[in-house]
Amino acid sequence: MLVVKICIGSSCYLKGAQELVDEFRNAVKENNAETKIELSGSFCTGRCNRDGVTVQVNDAVYTGITKENFNDFFNDYVLREIKR
Ligand code: FES
């Protein structure tokens, strides 16, 4: 199971964390990956970025995720992981 934690700390929240949660939910559903990806939230990990939201995929931390780069991020760092 791949664990994806979306930061819902105040800085990330202001940069669209809630919208990103919706993007993740939809993407997991569209890819029928409910049994492979677990979505959860996290508090501030101290990696607040000027743009976008911080997302943790298992042990890896990525910053600057936005609605605009979401698809690339999801394909490259989430889908690719579960297809390995
Ligand atoms: S609020 Fe998300 S990393 Fe700080």
XYZ file of C-alpha atoms and ligand atoms in Angstrom:
88
model
C 0.000 0.000 0.000
C 1.340 3.385 -1.002
C 0.632 6.014 1.627
C 0.108 9.537 0.304
C -0.098 12.257 2.920
C -1.265 15.671 1.852
C -0.221 18.472 4.155
C -3.157 20.349 5.595
C -1.079 22.722 7.678
C -2.075 26.369 7.450
C 0.486 27.378 4.819
C -0.350 24.478 2.516
C -4.033 24.971 3.190
C -3.775 28.514 1.873
C -2.036 27.203 -1.232
C -4.848 24.860 -2.160
C -4.444 21.706 -0.065
C -8.184 21.119 0.002
C -8.440 21.304 -3.784
C -5.516 18.974 -4.057
C -7.209 16.450 -1.770
C -10.111 16.435 -4.249
C -7.700 15.970 -7.160
C -6.096 13.027 -5.402
C -9.431 11.437 -4.557
C -10.601 11.695 -8.152
C -7.330 10.422 -9.576
C -7.282 7.405 -7.262
C -10.839 6.574 -8.279
C -10.200 7.056 -12.006
C -7.265 4.690 -11.813
C -9.161 2.128 -9.721
C -6.354 2.363 -7.226
C -8.380 2.460 -4.009
C -6.771 -0.752 -2.785
C -3.265 0.408 -3.651
C -3.166 4.021 -2.514
C -4.110 5.260 0.911
C -4.784 8.991 1.145
C -4.391 10.834 4.378
C -3.565 14.258 5.699
C -0.582 15.447 7.641
C 0.240 18.458 9.704
C 2.996 20.862 8.734
C 6.180 18.938 8.075
C 8.255 22.114 8.119
C 8.662 22.028 4.355
C 6.310 24.895 3.504
C 7.030 26.155 0.029
C 6.320 29.465 -1.665
C 4.088 27.720 -4.198
C 1.912 24.721 -3.787
C 1.389 22.025 -1.246
C 3.708 19.518 0.408
C 2.895 15.878 -0.284
C 4.542 12.833 1.199
C 4.580 9.551 -0.733
C 5.717 6.835 1.643
C 9.053 8.235 2.849
C 9.624 10.769 0.074
C 8.577 14.389 0.569
C 7.665 16.600 -2.403
C 6.927 20.303 -2.238
C 5.216 22.738 -4.543
C 2.390 20.521 -5.767
C -0.374 22.555 -7.379
C -3.497 21.875 -9.386
C -1.473 22.774 -12.464
C 1.294 20.229 -11.969
C -0.893 17.653 -10.253
C -1.311 15.321 -13.236
C 2.404 15.077 -13.886
C 3.095 14.579 -10.205
C 0.472 11.885 -9.858
C 1.696 10.009 -12.913
C 5.381 10.265 -12.106
C 5.469 9.827 -8.358
C 2.315 7.984 -7.423
C 1.113 5.812 -10.319
C 4.615 4.807 -11.287
C 5.245 3.681 -7.724
C 2.271 1.359 -7.605
C 3.109 -0.124 -11.001
C 6.586 -1.157 -9.950
S 2.033 23.895 6.127
Fe 2.498 22.260 4.756
S 4.612 21.950 4.992
Fe 4.152 23.553 6.348
